[in-house]
PDB file of C-alpha atoms in Angstrom:
ATOM      1  CA  LEU A  17      20.749   2.288   7.836  1.00 46.00           C
ATOM      2  CA  ARG A  18      22.558  -0.631   6.273  1.00 48.00           C
ATOM      3  CA  LYS A  19      21.497  -3.666   4.358  1.00 52.00           C
ATOM      4  CA  ASN A  20      23.576  -6.616   3.186  1.00 52.00           C
ATOM      5  CA  VAL A  21      22.139  -8.979   0.692  1.00 55.00           C
ATOM      6  CA  GLU A  22      22.977 -12.259  -0.945  1.00 53.00           C
ATOM      7  CA  ASP A  23      20.864 -13.443  -3.799  1.00 55.00           C
ATOM      8  CA  PHE A  24      20.352 -15.782  -6.678  1.00 54.00           C
ATOM      9  CA  THR A  25      17.663 -16.326  -9.249  1.00 53.00           C
ATOM     10  CA  GLY A  26      15.659 -19.481  -9.786  1.00 52.00           C
ATOM     11  CA  PRO A  27      13.882 -20.545 -12.964  1.00 49.00           C
ATOM     12  CA  ARG A  28      10.129 -20.645 -13.118  1.00 51.00           C
ATOM     13  CA  GLU A  29       7.812 -21.327 -16.032  1.00 53.00           C
ATOM     14  CA  ARG A  30       7.731 -17.893 -17.472  1.00 60.00           C
ATOM     15  CA  SER A  31       8.829 -15.372 -14.913  1.00 66.00           C
ATOM     16  CA  ASP A  32      12.036 -14.924 -13.033  1.00 71.00           C
ATOM     17  CA  LEU A  33      11.904 -15.599  -9.333  1.00 72.00           C
ATOM     18  CA  GLY A  34      14.521 -13.994  -7.146  1.00 72.00           C
ATOM     19  CA  PHE A  35      15.708 -15.280  -3.807  1.00 72.00           C
ATOM     20  CA  VAL A  36      17.239 -12.860  -1.399  1.00 72.00           C
ATOM     21  CA  THR A  37      18.582 -13.032   2.124  1.00 72.00           C
ATOM     22  CA  PHE A  38      19.303  -9.812   3.922  1.00 73.00           C
ATOM     23  CA  ASP A  39      20.366  -8.106   7.107  1.00 74.00           C
ATOM     24  CA  ILE A  40      18.860  -4.865   8.285  1.00 74.00           C
ATOM     25  CA  THR A  41      20.284  -2.511  10.844  1.00 73.00           C
ATOM     26  CA  ALA A  42      18.091   0.525  11.241  1.00 73.00           C
ATOM     27  CA  ASP A  43      17.139   3.206  13.671  1.00 72.00           C
ATOM     28  CA  ILE A  44      13.930   4.985  12.772  1.00 69.00           C
ATOM     29  CA  LEU A  45      13.898   8.543  14.071  1.00 65.00           C
ATOM     30  CA  ASN A  46      12.137  11.742  13.283  1.00 59.00           C
ATOM     31  CA  GLY A  47      15.009  14.177  12.988  1.00 54.00           C
ATOM     32  CA  LYS A  48      16.652  13.990  16.394  1.00 51.00           C
ATOM     33  CA  LYS A  49      13.649  13.035  18.453  1.00 57.00           C
ATOM     34  CA  CYS A  50      11.847   9.751  18.854  1.00 66.00           C
ATOM     35  CA  ILE A  51       9.458   9.102  15.988  1.00 66.00           C
ATOM     36  CA  PHE A  52       6.786   7.861  18.380  1.00 71.00           C
ATOM     37  CA  ASP A  53       5.276  11.155  19.441  1.00 74.00           C
ATOM     38  CA  TRP A  54       1.790  11.555  20.936  1.00 75.00           C
ATOM     39  CA  ASN A  55       0.086  11.183  17.590  1.00 79.00           C
ATOM     40  CA  VAL A  56       1.871   8.126  16.221  1.00 79.00           C
ATOM     41  CA  LYS A  57       0.000   4.876  16.662  1.00 81.00           C
ATOM     42  CA  GLN A  58       2.322   2.580  14.762  1.00 82.00           C
ATOM     43  CA  LEU A  59       4.881   2.309  11.981  1.00 81.00           C
ATOM     44  CA  PHE A  60       4.406  -0.012   9.059  1.00 82.00           C
ATOM     45  CA  VAL A  61       7.940  -0.769   7.895  1.00 81.00           C
ATOM     46  CA  TYR A  62       8.668  -2.495   4.615  1.00 83.00           C
ATOM     47  CA  LEU A  63      11.649  -3.442   2.524  1.00 82.00           C
ATOM     48  CA  SER A  64      11.056  -2.818  -1.153  1.00 81.00           C
ATOM     49  CA  VAL A  65      13.173  -3.503  -4.137  1.00 82.00           C
ATOM     50  CA  GLU A  66      13.212  -1.331  -7.259  1.00 84.00           C
ATOM     51  CA  TYR A  67      14.628  -2.145 -10.660  1.00 82.00           C
ATOM     52  CA  SER A  68      14.219  -1.670 -14.402  1.00 83.00           C
ATOM     53  CA  THR A  69      13.765  -4.345 -16.992  1.00 81.00           C
ATOM     54  CA  LYS A  70      13.357  -4.526 -20.743  1.00 80.00           C
ATOM     55  CA  ASN A  71       9.645  -5.221 -20.281  1.00 77.00           C
ATOM     56  CA  ASN A  72       8.916  -2.613 -17.681  1.00 79.00           C
ATOM     57  CA  ALA A  73      10.631   0.710 -17.057  1.00 81.00           C
ATOM     58  CA  LEU A  74       9.881   0.603 -13.337  1.00 85.00           C
ATOM     59  CA  ASN A  75       9.271  -2.331 -11.048  1.00 85.00           C
ATOM     60  CA  GLN A  76       8.818  -2.236  -7.317  1.00 85.00           C
ATOM     61  CA  VAL A  77       8.255  -5.287  -5.164  1.00 84.00           C
ATOM     62  CA  VAL A  78       7.763  -5.368  -1.408  1.00 85.00           C
ATOM     63  CA  LEU A  79       9.819  -8.216  -0.030  1.00 82.00           C
ATOM     64  CA  TRP A  80       9.203  -7.920   3.659  1.00 83.00           C
ATOM     65  CA  ASP A  81       7.191  -5.871   6.095  1.00 83.00           C
ATOM     66  CA  LYS A  82       6.646  -5.469   9.805  1.00 82.00           C
ATOM     67  CA  VAL A  83       4.405  -3.520  12.104  1.00 83.00           C
ATOM     68  CA  ILE A  84       6.095  -1.589  14.893  1.00 81.00           C
ATOM     69  CA  LEU A  85       3.602  -0.531  17.523  1.00 81.00           C
ATOM     70  CA  ARG A  86       3.920   2.450  19.772  1.00 76.00           C
ATOM     71  CA  GLY A  87       5.862   1.293  22.755  1.00 72.00           C
ATOM     72  CA  ASP A  88       8.033  -1.076  20.745  1.00 72.00           C
ATOM     73  CA  ASN A  89      11.610  -0.147  20.069  1.00 72.00           C
ATOM     74  CA  PRO A  90      11.987   1.519  16.658  1.00 70.00           C
ATOM     75  CA  ARG A  91      15.345  -0.131  16.122  1.00 73.00           C
ATOM     76  CA  LEU A  92      15.704  -3.018  13.738  1.00 72.00           C
ATOM     77  CA  TYR A  93      18.527  -5.475  13.983  1.00 74.00           C
ATOM     78  CA  LEU A  94      17.779  -8.403  11.748  1.00 74.00           C
ATOM     79  CA  LYS A  95      20.147 -10.934  10.294  1.00 73.00           C
ATOM     80  CA  ASP A  96      19.757 -13.579   7.641  1.00 70.00           C
ATOM     81  CA  MET A  97      16.152 -12.745   6.923  1.00 73.00           C
ATOM     82  CA  LYS A  98      14.370 -14.331   4.016  1.00 72.00           C
ATOM     83  CA  SER A  99      11.875 -12.346   1.988  1.00 73.00           C
ATOM     84  CA  LYS A 100       8.322 -12.714   3.239  1.00 77.00           C
ATOM     85  CA  TYR A 101       6.807 -12.554  -0.220  1.00 78.00           C
ATOM     86  CA  LEU A 102       7.823 -14.236  -3.448  1.00 76.00           C
ATOM     87  CA  PHE A 103       9.957 -11.966  -5.569  1.00 75.00           C
ATOM     88  CA  PHE A 104       8.502 -12.602  -9.030  1.00 76.00           C
ATOM     89  CA  ASP A 105       9.405 -10.453 -11.983  1.00 76.00           C
ATOM     90  CA  ASP A 106       6.907  -9.781 -14.730  1.00 75.00           C
ATOM     91  CA  GLY A 107       8.978 -11.593 -17.307  1.00 72.00           C
ATOM     92  CA  ASN A 108      12.646 -12.481 -17.283  1.00 71.00           C
ATOM     93  CA  GLY A 109      14.129  -9.221 -16.145  1.00 71.00           C
ATOM     94  CA  LEU A 110      16.000 -10.433 -13.085  1.00 71.00           C
ATOM     95  CA  LYS A 111      18.571 -12.573 -14.825  1.00 70.00           C
ATOM     96  CA  GLY A 112      21.698 -10.537 -15.306  1.00 71.00           C
ATOM     97  CA  ASN A 113      20.068  -7.374 -14.032  1.00 73.00           C
ATOM     98  CA  LYS A 114      22.875  -5.116 -12.914  1.00 74.00           C
ATOM     99  CA  ASN A 115      20.955  -2.844 -10.662  1.00 77.00           C
ATOM    100  CA  ILE A 116      18.453  -3.991  -8.072  1.00 78.00           C
ATOM    101  CA  THR A 117      18.028  -1.312  -5.422  1.00 79.00           C
ATOM    102  CA  PHE A 118      16.815  -2.132  -1.929  1.00 79.00           C
ATOM    103  CA  THR A 119      15.185   0.574   0.175  1.00 79.00           C
ATOM    104  CA  LEU A 120      13.558   0.573   3.577  1.00 79.00           C
ATOM    105  CA  SER A 121      10.436   2.706   3.905  1.00 80.00           C
ATOM    106  CA  TRP A 122       7.721   3.183   6.454  1.00 79.00           C
ATOM    107  CA  ASN A 123       4.178   4.404   6.761  1.00 81.00           C
ATOM    108  CA  VAL A 124       3.589   6.541   9.832  1.00 80.00           C
ATOM    109  CA  VAL A 125       0.078   5.735  11.059  1.00 81.00           C
ATOM    110  CA  PRO A 126      -1.200   8.498  13.338  1.00 80.00           C
ATOM    111  CA  ASN A 127      -3.902   8.261  15.960  1.00 79.00           C
ATOM    112  CA  ALA A 128      -5.717  10.748  13.762  1.00 78.00           C
ATOM    113  CA  GLY A 129      -4.569  12.803  10.809  1.00 79.00           C
ATOM    114  CA  ILE A 130      -2.319  12.571   7.783  1.00 79.00           C
ATOM    115  CA  LEU A 131      -0.707   9.283   6.695  1.00 78.00           C
ATOM    116  CA  PRO A 132       2.799  10.063   5.488  1.00 78.00           C
ATOM    117  CA  LEU A 133       5.032   7.603   3.684  1.00 75.00           C
ATOM    118  CA  VAL A 134       8.708   8.036   4.470  1.00 73.00           C
ATOM    119  CA  THR A 135      11.672   6.498   2.713  1.00 73.00           C
ATOM    120  CA  GLY A 136      14.765   5.781   4.723  1.00 68.00           C
ATOM    121  CA  SER A 137      18.012   7.365   3.692  1.00 64.00           C
ATOM    122  CA  GLY A 138      20.542   4.943   2.397  1.00 64.00           C
ATOM    123  CA  HIS A 139      19.917   2.142  -0.027  1.00 70.00           C
ATOM    124  CA  VAL A 140      21.797  -0.817  -1.357  1.00 70.00           C
ATOM    125  CA  SER A 141      22.165  -1.735  -5.015  1.00 71.00           C
ATOM    126  CA  VAL A 142      22.925  -5.282  -5.961  1.00 69.00           C
ATOM    127  CA  PRO A 143      23.392  -7.063  -9.279  1.00 69.00           C
ATOM    128  CA  PHE A 144      21.647 -10.340  -9.936  1.00 70.00           C
ATOM    129  CA  PRO A 145      23.636 -13.230 -11.379  1.00 67.00           C
ATOM    130  CA  ASP A 146      23.582 -14.109 -15.073  1.00 66.00           C
ATOM    131  CA  THR A 147      22.587 -17.688 -14.608  1.00 64.00           C
ATOM    132  CA  TYR A 148      19.754 -19.524 -13.013  1.00 62.00           C
ATOM    133  CA  GLU A 149      20.319 -21.677  -9.963  1.00 60.00           C
ATOM    134  CA  THR A 150      18.717 -25.045 -10.109  1.00 56.00           C
ATOM    135  CA  THR A 151      20.242 -26.784  -7.152  1.00 51.00           C
ATOM    136  CA  LYS A 152      20.146 -24.417  -4.215  1.00 49.00           C
ATOM    137  CA  SER A 153      17.257 -24.783  -1.870  1.00 50.00           C
ATOM    138  CA  TYR A 154      15.807 -21.775  -0.126  1.00 47.00           C
TER     139      TYR A 154
ATOM    140  CA  LEU B  27     -44.052  26.054   7.317  1.00 77.00           C
ATOM    141  CA  TYR B  28     -42.802  27.566   4.073  1.00 84.00           C
ATOM    142  CA  TYR B  29     -39.708  28.915   5.807  1.00 85.00           C
ATOM    143  CA  GLN B  30     -39.048  25.606   7.516  1.00 85.00           C
ATOM    144  CA  VAL B  31     -39.101  23.822   4.189  1.00 88.00           C
ATOM    145  CA  LEU B  32     -36.864  26.452   2.636  1.00 89.00           C
ATOM    146  CA  ASN B  33     -34.471  26.258   5.561  1.00 89.00           C
ATOM    147  CA  PHE B  34     -34.288  22.522   5.260  1.00 88.00           C
ATOM    148  CA  ALA B  35     -33.692  22.714   1.531  1.00 88.00           C
ATOM    149  CA  MET B  36     -30.852  25.201   2.135  1.00 90.00           C
ATOM    150  CA  ILE B  37     -29.175  22.844   4.584  1.00 89.00           C
ATOM    151  CA  VAL B  38     -29.494  19.871   2.277  1.00 89.00           C
ATOM    152  CA  SER B  39     -28.172  21.725  -0.750  1.00 90.00           C
ATOM    153  CA  SER B  40     -25.242  23.153   1.248  1.00 90.00           C
ATOM    154  CA  ALA B  41     -24.310  19.672   2.370  1.00 88.00           C
ATOM    155  CA  LEU B  42     -24.571  18.434  -1.200  1.00 88.00           C
ATOM    156  CA  MET B  43     -22.412  21.297  -2.462  1.00 89.00           C
ATOM    157  CA  ILE B  44     -19.737  20.590   0.114  1.00 88.00           C
ATOM    158  CA  TRP B  45     -19.740  16.907  -0.765  1.00 85.00           C
ATOM    159  CA  LYS B  46     -19.577  17.551  -4.514  1.00 87.00           C
ATOM    160  CA  GLY B  47     -16.882  20.161  -3.948  1.00 87.00           C
ATOM    161  CA  LEU B  48     -14.862  17.591  -2.029  1.00 83.00           C
ATOM    162  CA  ILE B  49     -15.212  15.145  -4.903  1.00 84.00           C
ATOM    163  CA  VAL B  50     -13.845  17.748  -7.319  1.00 84.00           C
ATOM    164  CA  VAL B  51     -11.004  18.920  -5.061  1.00 82.00           C
ATOM    165  CA  THR B  52      -9.720  15.448  -4.266  1.00 81.00           C
ATOM    166  CA  GLY B  53     -10.345  14.000  -7.697  1.00 79.00           C
ATOM    167  CA  SER B  54     -11.911  10.923  -6.159  1.00 78.00           C
ATOM    168  CA  GLU B  55     -15.506   9.811  -6.681  1.00 77.00           C
ATOM    169  CA  SER B  56     -15.605   8.740  -3.049  1.00 78.00           C
ATOM    170  CA  PRO B  57     -13.281  10.981  -1.043  1.00 81.00           C
ATOM    171  CA  ILE B  58     -14.401   9.834   2.390  1.00 83.00           C
ATOM    172  CA  VAL B  59     -14.767   6.151   3.138  1.00 82.00           C
ATOM    173  CA  VAL B  60     -15.480   4.012   6.181  1.00 81.00           C
ATOM    174  CA  VAL B  61     -13.381   0.986   7.022  1.00 81.00           C
ATOM    175  CA  LEU B  62     -15.620  -2.055   7.288  1.00 77.00           C
ATOM    176  CA  SER B  63     -13.291  -4.965   7.937  1.00 77.00           C
ATOM    177  CA  GLY B  64     -10.206  -5.743   9.935  1.00 80.00           C
ATOM    178  CA  SER B  65      -7.945  -6.592   7.033  1.00 83.00           C
ATOM    179  CA  MET B  66      -5.746  -3.544   7.585  1.00 83.00           C
ATOM    180  CA  GLU B  67      -5.294  -3.906  11.301  1.00 82.00           C
ATOM    181  CA  PRO B  68      -3.653  -2.732  13.419  1.00 81.00           C
ATOM    182  CA  ALA B  69      -3.459   0.428  11.319  1.00 81.00           C
ATOM    183  CA  PHE B  70      -7.177   0.765  10.554  1.00 84.00           C
ATOM    184  CA  HIS B  71     -10.044  -0.765  12.448  1.00 83.00           C
ATOM    185  CA  ARG B  72     -13.713  -1.199  11.683  1.00 82.00           C
ATOM    186  CA  GLY B  73     -15.375   2.162  11.968  1.00 82.00           C
ATOM    187  CA  ASP B  74     -12.403   4.337  11.060  1.00 85.00           C
ATOM    188  CA  LEU B  75     -12.816   7.075   8.507  1.00 85.00           C
ATOM    189  CA  LEU B  76     -10.383   7.478   5.599  1.00 85.00           C
ATOM    190  CA  PHE B  77      -9.752  10.572   3.477  1.00 86.00           C
ATOM    191  CA  LEU B  78      -8.712   9.928  -0.092  1.00 85.00           C
ATOM    192  CA  THR B  79      -7.250  11.820  -3.010  1.00 84.00           C
ATOM    193  CA  ASN B  80      -7.047  10.581  -6.541  1.00 82.00           C
ATOM    194  CA  PHE B  81      -4.879  12.939  -8.556  1.00 81.00           C
ATOM    195  CA  HIS B  82      -4.224  11.613 -12.000  1.00 75.00           C
ATOM    196  CA  ASN B  83      -0.546  12.503 -11.957  1.00 76.00           C
ATOM    197  CA  ASP B  84       0.199  10.879  -8.618  1.00 79.00           C
ATOM    198  CA  PRO B  85       2.206   7.776  -9.385  1.00 81.00           C
ATOM    199  CA  ILE B  86       1.233   4.527  -7.695  1.00 82.00           C
ATOM    200  CA  ARG B  87       4.167   3.295  -5.647  1.00 84.00           C
ATOM    201  CA  ALA B  88       4.751   0.201  -3.565  1.00 82.00           C
ATOM    202  CA  GLY B  89       3.764   0.753   0.058  1.00 82.00           C
ATOM    203  CA  GLU B  90       0.942   3.163  -0.639  1.00 85.00           C
ATOM    204  CA  ILE B  91      -2.514   2.470   0.687  1.00 86.00           C
ATOM    205  CA  VAL B  92      -4.997   2.578  -2.178  1.00 86.00           C
ATOM    206  CA  VAL B  93      -8.731   2.194  -2.454  1.00 86.00           C
ATOM    207  CA  PHE B  94      -9.784   0.253  -5.514  1.00 86.00           C
ATOM    208  CA  LYS B  95     -12.850  -1.361  -7.027  1.00 85.00           C
ATOM    209  CA  VAL B  96     -12.826  -4.751  -8.663  1.00 84.00           C
ATOM    210  CA  GLU B  97     -14.339  -4.612 -12.130  1.00 80.00           C
ATOM    211  CA  GLY B  98     -18.000  -5.454 -11.970  1.00 77.00           C
ATOM    212  CA  ARG B  99     -18.245  -5.054  -8.225  1.00 78.00           C
ATOM    213  CA  ASP B 100     -19.474  -2.004  -6.443  1.00 78.00           C
ATOM    214  CA  ILE B 101     -17.554  -2.320  -3.222  1.00 80.00           C
ATOM    215  CA  PRO B 102     -14.288  -0.416  -2.876  1.00 80.00           C
ATOM    216  CA  ILE B 103     -11.464  -2.154  -1.023  1.00 85.00           C
ATOM    217  CA  VAL B 104      -8.704  -0.467   0.942  1.00 86.00           C
ATOM    218  CA  HIS B 105      -5.378  -2.317   0.925  1.00 89.00           C
ATOM    219  CA  ARG B 106      -1.666  -1.685   0.464  1.00 88.00           C
ATOM    220  CA  VAL B 107       0.174  -1.909  -2.856  1.00 88.00           C
ATOM    221  CA  ILE B 108       2.911  -4.526  -2.647  1.00 87.00           C
ATOM    222  CA  LYS B 109       4.057  -4.915  -6.246  1.00 87.00           C
ATOM    223  CA  ILE B 110       4.111  -2.634  -9.255  1.00 87.00           C
ATOM    224  CA  HIS B 111       5.287  -3.136 -12.797  1.00 86.00           C
ATOM    225  CA  GLU B 112       5.214   0.047 -14.807  1.00 85.00           C
ATOM    226  CA  LYS B 113       6.039   0.529 -18.466  1.00 84.00           C
ATOM    227  CA  GLU B 114       7.788   3.546 -19.912  1.00 82.00           C
ATOM    228  CA  ASN B 115       4.571   4.974 -21.262  1.00 83.00           C
ATOM    229  CA  GLY B 116       3.057   5.016 -17.798  1.00 79.00           C
ATOM    230  CA  ASP B 117       0.919   1.876 -18.101  1.00 84.00           C
ATOM    231  CA  ILE B 118       1.018   0.255 -14.716  1.00 86.00           C
ATOM    232  CA  LYS B 119      -0.177  -2.980 -13.210  1.00 87.00           C
ATOM    233  CA  PHE B 120      -0.045  -3.599  -9.500  1.00 88.00           C
ATOM    234  CA  LEU B 121      -0.865  -6.084  -6.769  1.00 88.00           C
ATOM    235  CA  THR B 122      -2.399  -5.340  -3.379  1.00 89.00           C
ATOM    236  CA  LYS B 123      -2.665  -7.038  -0.003  1.00 88.00           C
ATOM    237  CA  GLY B 124      -4.330  -6.281   3.286  1.00 86.00           C
ATOM    238  CA  ASP B 125      -1.767  -5.789   6.053  1.00 84.00           C
ATOM    239  CA  ASN B 126      -3.624  -8.213   8.262  1.00 85.00           C
ATOM    240  CA  ASN B 127      -4.205 -10.825   5.556  1.00 85.00           C
ATOM    241  CA  GLU B 128      -1.905 -13.777   5.016  1.00 82.00           C
ATOM    242  CA  VAL B 129      -2.205 -13.724   1.224  1.00 83.00           C
ATOM    243  CA  ASP B 130      -2.398 -11.078  -1.462  1.00 83.00           C
ATOM    244  CA  ASP B 131      -5.649  -9.932  -3.012  1.00 85.00           C
ATOM    245  CA  ARG B 132      -5.629 -12.127  -6.111  1.00 84.00           C
ATOM    246  CA  GLY B 133      -8.502 -14.058  -4.593  1.00 82.00           C
ATOM    247  CA  LEU B 134     -10.544 -10.865  -4.518  1.00 83.00           C
ATOM    248  CA  TYR B 135      -9.919  -9.856  -8.099  1.00 84.00           C
ATOM    249  CA  LYS B 136     -12.060 -10.907 -11.029  1.00 82.00           C
ATOM    250  CA  GLU B 137     -11.830 -14.472 -12.320  1.00 80.00           C
ATOM    251  CA  GLY B 138      -8.560 -14.703 -14.237  1.00 78.00           C
ATOM    252  CA  GLN B 139      -7.465 -11.237 -13.231  1.00 83.00           C
ATOM    253  CA  ASN B 140      -4.009 -11.111 -11.688  1.00 83.00           C
ATOM    254  CA  TRP B 141      -3.277  -7.405 -11.558  1.00 86.00           C
ATOM    255  CA  LEU B 142      -5.004  -4.126 -10.951  1.00 88.00           C
ATOM    256  CA  GLU B 143      -4.713  -1.115 -13.206  1.00 87.00           C
ATOM    257  CA  LYS B 144      -4.898   2.614 -12.707  1.00 85.00           C
ATOM    258  CA  LYS B 145      -8.500   2.664 -13.803  1.00 85.00           C
ATOM    259  CA  ASP B 146      -9.480   0.444 -10.881  1.00 86.00           C
ATOM    260  CA  VAL B 147      -8.245   2.973  -8.325  1.00 86.00           C
ATOM    261  CA  VAL B 148     -10.770   5.129  -6.483  1.00 84.00           C
ATOM    262  CA  GLY B 149      -8.149   6.988  -4.470  1.00 85.00           C
ATOM    263  CA  ARG B 150      -5.120   6.976  -2.202  1.00 85.00           C
ATOM    264  CA  ALA B 151      -5.478   7.098   1.579  1.00 83.00           C
ATOM    265  CA  ARG B 152      -4.017  10.377   2.785  1.00 83.00           C
ATOM    266  CA  GLY B 153      -5.436  10.829   6.252  1.00 83.00           C
ATOM    267  CA  PHE B 154      -7.718   9.190   8.726  1.00 81.00           C
ATOM    268  CA  LEU B 155      -9.873   9.635  11.783  1.00 83.00           C
ATOM    269  CA  PRO B 156     -10.534   6.757  14.153  1.00 82.00           C
ATOM    270  CA  TYR B 157     -13.997   5.611  15.273  1.00 80.00           C
ATOM    271  CA  VAL B 158     -15.888   8.406  13.510  1.00 78.00           C
ATOM    272  CA  GLY B 159     -17.208   6.032  10.875  1.00 76.00           C
ATOM    273  CA  MET B 160     -18.947   3.859  13.435  1.00 76.00           C
ATOM    274  CA  VAL B 161     -22.009   6.026  12.995  1.00 73.00           C
ATOM    275  CA  THR B 162     -22.487   4.885   9.419  1.00 70.00           C
ATOM    276  CA  ILE B 163     -21.878   1.264  10.248  1.00 70.00           C
ATOM    277  CA  ILE B 164     -24.676   1.483  12.768  1.00 70.00           C
ATOM    278  CA  MET B 165     -26.978   3.292  10.417  1.00 66.00           C
ATOM    279  CA  ASN B 166     -25.991   1.105   7.495  1.00 62.00           C
ATOM    280  CA  ASP B 167     -28.030   2.830   4.861  1.00 54.00           C
ATOM    281  CA  TYR B 168     -25.904   5.648   3.433  1.00 51.00           C
ATOM    282  CA  PRO B 169     -24.915   4.598  -0.105  1.00 50.00           C
ATOM    283  CA  LYS B 170     -22.239   7.321  -0.296  1.00 50.00           C
ATOM    284  CA  PHE B 171     -20.248   5.747   2.504  1.00 47.00           C
ATOM    285  CA  LYS B 172     -20.640   2.106   1.602  1.00 47.00           C
ATOM    286  CA  VAL B 173     -17.101   0.761   1.617  1.00 50.00           C
ATOM    287  CA  CYS B 174     -15.637  -2.629   2.321  1.00 44.00           C
ATOM    288  CA  VAL B 175     -12.033  -2.765   3.366  1.00 42.00           C
TER     289      VAL B 175
END
C-alpha cells in the first residue's frame, strides 16, 4: 500500500483549505485470500487524512472514496487523483502543520451480518507548507 | 377466554422485555432501524434492517456509519461520517454524507447548523440484514421502526 502526495494550502476567509494530489497503489486482501468471499457484497474504500491542530486535538477528513462491488478487481492503481471533497480545516491548522497522515480504510459491507471497518496497513505522513498559495489553480 | 387473554399478555410483555433489554444492551434508544431511502446505496437499500450500538465511550471516527437525529426533528438519518474535529476534552463536531448523495448533509441539518455533535447520535451501524425491513415499510404504522435514511 503506497501513497504519494503533493500539496499546498490556499487561503480562505477563516479556515485553511488544503489541496492535495495523490497516487494510490493498493491491493485489498483478507489475509492471503480474496476479500470478496460469499458474504461480501461490496467494499466502501476511502482515503482519510488525520492531523492535530492547536484548535482541535484530533481532526479526520475523508478526501476521497470509492465503491468496489463484488466482481470488481480489489486492486487500486490511481495516479494524480484530486481529492473528491474540499479539505477544510476548522480554523487555520493546516498552515505549517508538520504532520498530516494519510490512511486508506474500507468498510466491508456483507450480504448480511456485521459491518467491519478496516484500516489498511501503511500510511503516509506529509508536512504542509508554511505559506499560503495564491496563484496556483487546482 | 381468560387463559387466551393471559397468554396474549405474556407474549406481548415478553416481546416488550426483549425490546427494552436490547435498548439497554446496545445503549441506543432505537437499536434496530429500517432503511427508508436510497441515499446509502449500493450498501443499503430500502427495506434493509440495521443493528445499532451506541456506547458512550466509542469514539466517532471518519468512515463510520452513524444514525443521528437533527435537533427538533423526529426522524433518524443513517449516513457516513466524513469529517471530524475533536478537541482534547473529547468535544467533537462532525459532518455526514450519504454515500449515494452528491453533497454532504448540511442541507439536512437545522437552519444555521453546520456540524453534528455527540448528542445528536442515536447509534452506530454494526450489522445489517437485507430485505427484512420491507415488512415494516409495507405496514407503515410501527412507531418504533420509523426511520428515514
